[in-house]
PDB file of C-alpha atoms and ligand atoms in Angstrom:
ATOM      1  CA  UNK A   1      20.552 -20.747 -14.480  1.00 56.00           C
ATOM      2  CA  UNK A   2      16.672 -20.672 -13.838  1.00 59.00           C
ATOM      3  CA  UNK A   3      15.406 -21.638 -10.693  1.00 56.00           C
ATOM      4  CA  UNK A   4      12.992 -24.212 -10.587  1.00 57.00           C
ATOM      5  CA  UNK A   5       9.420 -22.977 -11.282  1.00 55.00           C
ATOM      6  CA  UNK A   6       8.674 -24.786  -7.336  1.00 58.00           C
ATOM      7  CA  UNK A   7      10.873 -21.374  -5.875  1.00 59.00           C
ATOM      8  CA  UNK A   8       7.803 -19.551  -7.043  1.00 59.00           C
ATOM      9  CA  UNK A   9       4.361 -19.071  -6.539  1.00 61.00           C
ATOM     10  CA  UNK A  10       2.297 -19.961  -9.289  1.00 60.00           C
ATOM     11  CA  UNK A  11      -1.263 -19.148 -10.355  1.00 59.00           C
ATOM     12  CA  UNK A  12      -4.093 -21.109 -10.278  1.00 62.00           C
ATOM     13  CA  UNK A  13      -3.708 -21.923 -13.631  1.00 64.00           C
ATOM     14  CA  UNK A  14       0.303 -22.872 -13.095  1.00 63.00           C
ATOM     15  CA  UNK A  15       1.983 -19.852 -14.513  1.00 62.00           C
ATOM     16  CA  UNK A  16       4.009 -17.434 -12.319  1.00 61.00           C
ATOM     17  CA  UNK A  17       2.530 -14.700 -10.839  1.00 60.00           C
ATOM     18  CA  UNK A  18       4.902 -12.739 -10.319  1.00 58.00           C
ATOM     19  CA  UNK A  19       8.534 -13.192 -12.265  1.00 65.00           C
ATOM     20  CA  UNK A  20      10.515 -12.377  -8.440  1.00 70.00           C
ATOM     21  CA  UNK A  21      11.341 -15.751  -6.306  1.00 83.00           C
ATOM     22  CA  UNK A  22       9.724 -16.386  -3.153  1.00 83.00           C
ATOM     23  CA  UNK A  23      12.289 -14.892  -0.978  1.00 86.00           C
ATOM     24  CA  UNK A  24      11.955 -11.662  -2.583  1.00 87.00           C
ATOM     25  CA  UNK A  25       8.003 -11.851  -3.047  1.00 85.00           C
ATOM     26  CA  UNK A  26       7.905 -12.198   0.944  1.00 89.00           C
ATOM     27  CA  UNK A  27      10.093  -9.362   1.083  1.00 91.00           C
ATOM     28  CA  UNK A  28       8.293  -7.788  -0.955  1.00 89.00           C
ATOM     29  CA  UNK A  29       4.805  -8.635   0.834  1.00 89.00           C
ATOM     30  CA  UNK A  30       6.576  -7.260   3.721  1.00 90.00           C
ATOM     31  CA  UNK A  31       7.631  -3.859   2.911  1.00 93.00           C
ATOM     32  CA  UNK A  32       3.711  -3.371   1.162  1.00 91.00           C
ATOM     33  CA  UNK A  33       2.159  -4.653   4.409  1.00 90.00           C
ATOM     34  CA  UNK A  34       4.439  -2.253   6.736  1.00 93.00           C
ATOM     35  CA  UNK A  35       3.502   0.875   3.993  1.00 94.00           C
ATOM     36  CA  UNK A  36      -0.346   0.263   4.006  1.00 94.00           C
ATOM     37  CA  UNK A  37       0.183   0.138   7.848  1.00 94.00           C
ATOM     38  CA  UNK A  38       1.772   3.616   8.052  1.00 95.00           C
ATOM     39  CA  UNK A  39      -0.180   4.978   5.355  1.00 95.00           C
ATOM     40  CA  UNK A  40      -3.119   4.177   7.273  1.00 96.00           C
ATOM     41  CA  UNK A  41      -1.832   5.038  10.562  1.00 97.00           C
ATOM     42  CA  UNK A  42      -1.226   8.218   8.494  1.00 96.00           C
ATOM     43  CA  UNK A  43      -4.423   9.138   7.470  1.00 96.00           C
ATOM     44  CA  UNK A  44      -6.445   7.948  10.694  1.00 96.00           C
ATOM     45  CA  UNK A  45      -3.739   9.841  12.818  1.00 95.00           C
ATOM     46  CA  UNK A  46      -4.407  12.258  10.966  1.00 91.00           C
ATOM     47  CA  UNK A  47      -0.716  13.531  10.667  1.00 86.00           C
ATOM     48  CA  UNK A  48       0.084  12.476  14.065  1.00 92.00           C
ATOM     49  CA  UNK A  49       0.314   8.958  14.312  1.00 96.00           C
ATOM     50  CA  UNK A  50       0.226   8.120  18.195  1.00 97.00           C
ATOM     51  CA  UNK A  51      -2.158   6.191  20.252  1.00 96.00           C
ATOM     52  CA  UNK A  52      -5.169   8.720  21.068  1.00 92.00           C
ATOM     53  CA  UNK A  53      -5.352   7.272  24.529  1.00 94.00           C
ATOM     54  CA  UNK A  54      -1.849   6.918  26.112  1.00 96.00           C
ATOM     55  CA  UNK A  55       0.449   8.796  23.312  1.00 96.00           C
ATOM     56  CA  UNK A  56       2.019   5.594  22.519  1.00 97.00           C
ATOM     57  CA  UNK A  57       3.715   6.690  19.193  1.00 96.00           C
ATOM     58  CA  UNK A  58       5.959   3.509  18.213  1.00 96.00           C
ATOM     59  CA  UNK A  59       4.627   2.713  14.679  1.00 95.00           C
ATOM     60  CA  UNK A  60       4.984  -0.639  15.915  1.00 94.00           C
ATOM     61  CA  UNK A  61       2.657  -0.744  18.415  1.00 96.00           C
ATOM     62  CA  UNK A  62      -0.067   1.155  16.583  1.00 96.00           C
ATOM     63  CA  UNK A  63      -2.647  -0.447  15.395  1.00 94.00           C
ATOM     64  CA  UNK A  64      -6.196   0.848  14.552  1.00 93.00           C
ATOM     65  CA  UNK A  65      -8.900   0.529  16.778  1.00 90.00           C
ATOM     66  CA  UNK A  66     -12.718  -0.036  15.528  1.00 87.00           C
ATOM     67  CA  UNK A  67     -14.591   3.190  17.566  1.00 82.00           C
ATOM     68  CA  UNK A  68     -17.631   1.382  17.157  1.00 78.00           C
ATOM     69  CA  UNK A  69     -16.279  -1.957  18.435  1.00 70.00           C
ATOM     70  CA  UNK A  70     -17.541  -3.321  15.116  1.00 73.00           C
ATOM     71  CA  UNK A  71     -14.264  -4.661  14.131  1.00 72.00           C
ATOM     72  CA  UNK A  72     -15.000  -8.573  13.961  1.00 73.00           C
ATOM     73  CA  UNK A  73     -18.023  -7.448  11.894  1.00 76.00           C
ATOM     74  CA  UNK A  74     -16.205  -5.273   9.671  1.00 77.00           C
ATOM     75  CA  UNK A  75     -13.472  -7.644   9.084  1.00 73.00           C
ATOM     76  CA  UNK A  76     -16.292 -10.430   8.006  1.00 75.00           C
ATOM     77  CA  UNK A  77     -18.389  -7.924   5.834  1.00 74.00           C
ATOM     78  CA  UNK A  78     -14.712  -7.133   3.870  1.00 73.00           C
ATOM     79  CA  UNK A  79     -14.615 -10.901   3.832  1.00 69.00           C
ATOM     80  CA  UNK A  80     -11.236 -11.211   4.560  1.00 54.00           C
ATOM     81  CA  UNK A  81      -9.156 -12.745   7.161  1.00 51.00           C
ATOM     82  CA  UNK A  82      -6.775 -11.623   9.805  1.00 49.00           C
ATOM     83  CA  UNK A  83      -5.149  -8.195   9.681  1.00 49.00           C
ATOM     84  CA  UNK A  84      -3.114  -7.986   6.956  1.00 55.00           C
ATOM     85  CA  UNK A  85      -5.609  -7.377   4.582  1.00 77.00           C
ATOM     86  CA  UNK A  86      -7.683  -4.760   6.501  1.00 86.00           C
ATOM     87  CA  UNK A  87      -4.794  -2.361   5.885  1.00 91.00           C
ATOM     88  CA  UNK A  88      -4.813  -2.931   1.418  1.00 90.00           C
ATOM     89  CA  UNK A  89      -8.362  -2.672   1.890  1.00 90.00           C
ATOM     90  CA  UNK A  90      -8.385   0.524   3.453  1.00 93.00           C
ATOM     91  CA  UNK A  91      -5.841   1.674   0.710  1.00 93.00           C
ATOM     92  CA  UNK A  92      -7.945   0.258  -1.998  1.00 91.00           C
ATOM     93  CA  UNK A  93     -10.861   1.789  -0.988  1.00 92.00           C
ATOM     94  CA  UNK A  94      -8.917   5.124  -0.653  1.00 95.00           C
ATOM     95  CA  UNK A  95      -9.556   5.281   3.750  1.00 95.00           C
ATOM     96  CA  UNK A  96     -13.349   5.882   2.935  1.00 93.00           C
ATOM     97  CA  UNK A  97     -13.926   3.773   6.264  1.00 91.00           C
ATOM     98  CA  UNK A  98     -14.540   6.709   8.912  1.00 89.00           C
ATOM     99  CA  UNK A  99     -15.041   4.822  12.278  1.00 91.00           C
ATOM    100  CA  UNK A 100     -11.057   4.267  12.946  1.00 94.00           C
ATOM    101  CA  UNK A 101      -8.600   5.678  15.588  1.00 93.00           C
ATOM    102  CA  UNK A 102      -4.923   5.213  16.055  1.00 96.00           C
ATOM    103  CA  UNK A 103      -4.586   3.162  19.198  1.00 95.00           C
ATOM    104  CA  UNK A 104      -1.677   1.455  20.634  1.00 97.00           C
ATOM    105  CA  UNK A 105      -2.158  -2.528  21.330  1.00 95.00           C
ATOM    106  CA  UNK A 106      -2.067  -2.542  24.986  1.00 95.00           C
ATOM    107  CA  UNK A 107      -4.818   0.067  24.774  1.00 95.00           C
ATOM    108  CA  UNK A 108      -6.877  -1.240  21.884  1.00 92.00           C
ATOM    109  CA  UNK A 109      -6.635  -5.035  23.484  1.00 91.00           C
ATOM    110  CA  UNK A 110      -7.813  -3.748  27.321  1.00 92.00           C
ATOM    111  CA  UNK A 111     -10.798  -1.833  25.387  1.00 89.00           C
ATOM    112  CA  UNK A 112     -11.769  -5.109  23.663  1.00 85.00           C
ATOM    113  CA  UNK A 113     -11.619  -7.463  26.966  1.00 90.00           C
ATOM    114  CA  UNK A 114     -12.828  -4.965  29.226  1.00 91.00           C
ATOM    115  CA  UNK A 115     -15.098  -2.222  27.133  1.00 86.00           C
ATOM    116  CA  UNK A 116     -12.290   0.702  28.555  1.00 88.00           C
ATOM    117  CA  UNK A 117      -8.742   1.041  28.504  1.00 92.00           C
ATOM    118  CA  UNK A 118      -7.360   1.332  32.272  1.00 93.00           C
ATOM    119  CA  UNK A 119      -6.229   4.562  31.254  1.00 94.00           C
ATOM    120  CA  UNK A 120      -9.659   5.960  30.492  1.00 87.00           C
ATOM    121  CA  UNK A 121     -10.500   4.922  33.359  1.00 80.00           C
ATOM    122  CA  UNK A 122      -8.290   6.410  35.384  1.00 81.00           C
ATOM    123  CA  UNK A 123      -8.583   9.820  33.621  1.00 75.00           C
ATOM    124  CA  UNK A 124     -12.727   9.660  34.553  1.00 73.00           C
ATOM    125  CA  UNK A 125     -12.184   8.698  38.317  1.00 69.00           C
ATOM    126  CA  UNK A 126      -9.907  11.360  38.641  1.00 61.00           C
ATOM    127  CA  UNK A 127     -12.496  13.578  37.409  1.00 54.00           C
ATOM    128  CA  UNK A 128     -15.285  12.482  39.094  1.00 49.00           C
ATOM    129  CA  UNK A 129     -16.309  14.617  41.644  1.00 52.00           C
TER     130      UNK A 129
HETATM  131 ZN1   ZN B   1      -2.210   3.354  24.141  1.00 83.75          ZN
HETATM  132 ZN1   ZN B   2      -5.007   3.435  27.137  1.00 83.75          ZN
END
């Protein structure tokens, strides 16, 4: 028995997009989200996908991390919202986007509310004379 046509997502013109039910299309959205994630952490890890400022290297709690702190501004010029995105348009555009770095979330989260990551800091007291 078919299920009924309201189990799954339909174009704007009323046919189904795609011929898998909803459950299975999250799923789905899911597992391609987490693989443009690593793939990305990948390539701006550069093999070696751990957080360039503490070593974090929990795929979970990498994220990437705008060097130029022009990541609201990036995000608008791609004209897309949120995150999810950002990582299939980094695939799609085959990672031509240079100014990335693997960074963990504490670290990338204390760069954006304070300018440096408390572990930065401490590194450059220590070596101040
Ligand atoms: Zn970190
Ligand atoms: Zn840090």
């Amino acid at each position: 028995m078919e299920k009924p046509s309201s189990g799954f997502y339909l174009q704007s013109d009323g046919r189904r997009s795609f011929s898998w039910c909803r459950e299975c299309n999250n799923r789905h959205r899911v597992a391609r989200f987490r693989e443009d994630r690593y793939l990305a952490l990948a390539h701006y890890g550069r093999g070696d996908i751990r957080c360039r400022c503490c070593g974090e290297s929990k795929v979970e709690f990498l994220a990437l991390d705008h060097v130029n702190n022009d990541g609201g501004e990036h995000r608008r010029a791609i004209g897309k919202k949120g995150g999810n995105s950002f990582y299939a348009w980094l695939r799609k555009t085959g990672y031509t986007y240079e100014h990335l770095v693997v960074a963990c979330h504490n670290c990338n989260l204390a760069r954006a509310m304070y300018g440096e990551c408390p572990h930065q800091t401490a590194r450059s007291s220590k070596l101040a004379p």
